[in-house]
Amino acid sequence: VTQALSEMKNDGTAAGAPNAADMLGVKKMYNGNWKVQTWYQGKCQYVGMFSTREQAALASRVVQQRLEPTRGLNLTPREIKSNMKLAKNAVTQALSEMKNDGTAAGA
């Protein structure tokens, strides 16, 4: 989680602005919120809705990093659900750290 947050701050973009890799699975919705999904174990998995582009990019990056070690493995539905839950918990933690660091837009 801390790695994803520090990468967002130090990837060479202005003020930690999201780059194209951060936006994988991120879509701006008609209401202005940002939806994050990821393709995992043969299915589109919902990650969450976020109010800013930066939050969505961080969520996308954290989920990708968290799930990467298990990609390509033959997992049971229970393991898939557990891994997604752990990834979403990591997103919650990263967003909390982002807010505490004051790096969120509008924080």
CSV table of C-alpha atoms in Angstrom, one decimal:
chain,number,residue,atom,x,y,z
A,1,VAL,CA,0.0,0.0,0.0
A,2,THR,CA,2.8,2.4,1.0
A,3,GLN,CA,4.6,1.5,-2.2
A,4,ALA,CA,1.6,2.3,-4.4
A,5,LEU,CA,1.2,5.6,-2.6
A,6,SER,CA,4.9,6.6,-2.9
A,7,GLU,CA,4.8,5.6,-6.6
A,8,MET,CA,1.9,7.9,-7.1
A,9,LYS,CA,3.9,10.8,-5.6
A,10,ASN,CA,7.3,10.0,-7.2
A,11,ASP,CA,6.6,8.7,-10.7
A,12,GLY,CA,7.8,11.9,-12.3
A,13,THR,CA,4.4,13.3,-13.1
A,14,ALA,CA,3.2,16.7,-11.8
A,15,ALA,CA,2.1,16.5,-8.1
A,16,GLY,CA,1.7,12.7,-8.3
A,17,ALA,CA,-0.9,13.0,-11.1
A,18,PRO,CA,-2.1,9.6,-12.4
A,19,ASN,CA,-0.4,8.2,-15.5
A,20,ALA,CA,-1.9,5.8,-18.1
A,21,ALA,CA,-0.9,2.7,-16.1
A,22,ASP,CA,-2.7,4.0,-13.1
A,23,MET,CA,-6.0,4.4,-15.0
A,24,LEU,CA,-6.3,0.7,-16.0
A,25,GLY,CA,-9.9,-0.3,-15.3
A,26,VAL,CA,-10.9,3.3,-14.4
A,27,LYS,CA,-13.9,4.9,-16.0
A,28,LYS,CA,-15.5,8.3,-15.4
A,29,MET,CA,-19.2,8.0,-14.9
A,30,TYR,CA,-22.0,10.4,-16.0
A,31,ASN,CA,-22.4,11.7,-12.4
A,32,GLY,CA,-18.7,12.7,-12.2
A,33,ASN,CA,-17.6,9.8,-10.0
A,34,TRP,CA,-14.9,7.4,-11.1
A,35,LYS,CA,-15.6,3.6,-11.3
A,36,VAL,CA,-12.8,1.1,-10.9
A,37,GLN,CA,-13.0,-2.5,-12.1
A,38,THR,CA,-10.3,-5.1,-12.8
A,39,TRP,CA,-10.2,-8.3,-14.8
A,40,TYR,CA,-9.3,-11.1,-12.4
A,41,GLN,CA,-9.6,-14.8,-12.8
A,42,GLY,CA,-11.7,-14.6,-16.0
A,43,LYS,CA,-14.2,-12.1,-14.7
A,44,CYS,CA,-14.7,-8.4,-14.4
A,45,GLN,CA,-14.5,-7.6,-10.7
A,46,TYR,CA,-15.9,-4.4,-9.2
A,47,VAL,CA,-13.5,-2.5,-7.0
A,48,GLY,CA,-15.5,0.6,-6.1
A,49,MET,CA,-16.6,4.2,-6.9
A,50,PHE,CA,-14.4,7.1,-6.1
A,51,SER,CA,-15.0,10.9,-6.1
A,52,THR,CA,-11.7,11.9,-7.6
A,53,ARG,CA,-9.5,10.7,-10.5
A,54,GLU,CA,-6.5,10.5,-8.1
A,55,GLN,CA,-8.4,8.2,-5.7
A,56,ALA,CA,-9.5,6.0,-8.6
A,57,ALA,CA,-6.0,5.8,-10.0
A,58,LEU,CA,-4.6,4.9,-6.5
A,59,ALA,CA,-7.3,2.2,-6.1
A,60,SER,CA,-6.5,0.8,-9.5
A,61,ARG,CA,-2.7,0.7,-8.8
A,62,VAL,CA,-3.2,-0.9,-5.3
A,63,VAL,CA,-5.6,-3.6,-6.7
A,64,GLN,CA,-3.3,-4.5,-9.5
A,65,GLN,CA,-0.3,-4.8,-7.2
A,66,ARG,CA,-2.2,-6.8,-4.6
A,67,LEU,CA,-3.7,-9.3,-7.1
A,68,GLU,CA,-0.6,-9.7,-9.4
A,69,PRO,CA,1.0,-12.6,-7.5
A,70,THR,CA,-2.2,-14.7,-7.9
A,71,ARG,CA,-2.9,-14.0,-11.6
A,72,GLY,CA,-2.8,-17.1,-13.7
A,73,LEU,CA,-3.3,-19.4,-10.8
A,74,ASN,CA,-6.3,-21.8,-10.8
A,75,LEU,CA,-8.2,-20.5,-7.7
A,76,THR,CA,-11.5,-21.5,-6.2
A,77,PRO,CA,-14.4,-19.1,-6.0
A,78,ARG,CA,-13.8,-18.7,-2.3
A,79,GLU,CA,-10.1,-17.8,-2.9
A,80,ILE,CA,-11.1,-15.3,-5.5
A,81,LYS,CA,-13.6,-13.6,-3.2
A,82,SER,CA,-11.0,-13.6,-0.4
A,83,ASN,CA,-8.3,-12.1,-2.6
A,84,MET,CA,-10.7,-9.4,-3.9
A,85,LYS,CA,-11.7,-8.6,-0.3
A,86,LEU,CA,-8.1,-8.2,0.7
A,87,ALA,CA,-7.4,-6.0,-2.3
A,88,LYS,CA,-10.4,-3.8,-1.4
A,89,ASN,CA,-9.2,-3.5,2.2
A,90,ALA,CA,-5.7,-2.5,0.8
A,91,VAL,CA,-7.5,0.2,-1.2
A,92,THR,CA,-9.3,1.5,1.9
A,93,GLN,CA,-6.0,1.7,3.7
A,94,ALA,CA,-4.2,3.4,0.9
A,95,LEU,CA,-7.0,6.0,0.6
A,96,SER,CA,-6.8,6.6,4.3
A,97,GLU,CA,-3.0,7.2,4.1
A,98,MET,CA,-3.5,9.4,1.0
A,99,LYS,CA,-6.0,11.6,3.0
A,100,ASN,CA,-3.7,11.7,6.1
A,101,ASP,CA,-0.7,12.7,3.9
A,102,GLY,CA,-2.8,15.5,2.3
A,103,THR,CA,-2.1,14.3,-1.2
A,104,ALA,CA,-5.7,13.9,-2.2
A,105,ALA,CA,-7.2,16.5,-4.5
A,106,GLY,CA,-9.3,18.8,-2.4
A,107,ALA,CA,-8.0,17.4,0.9
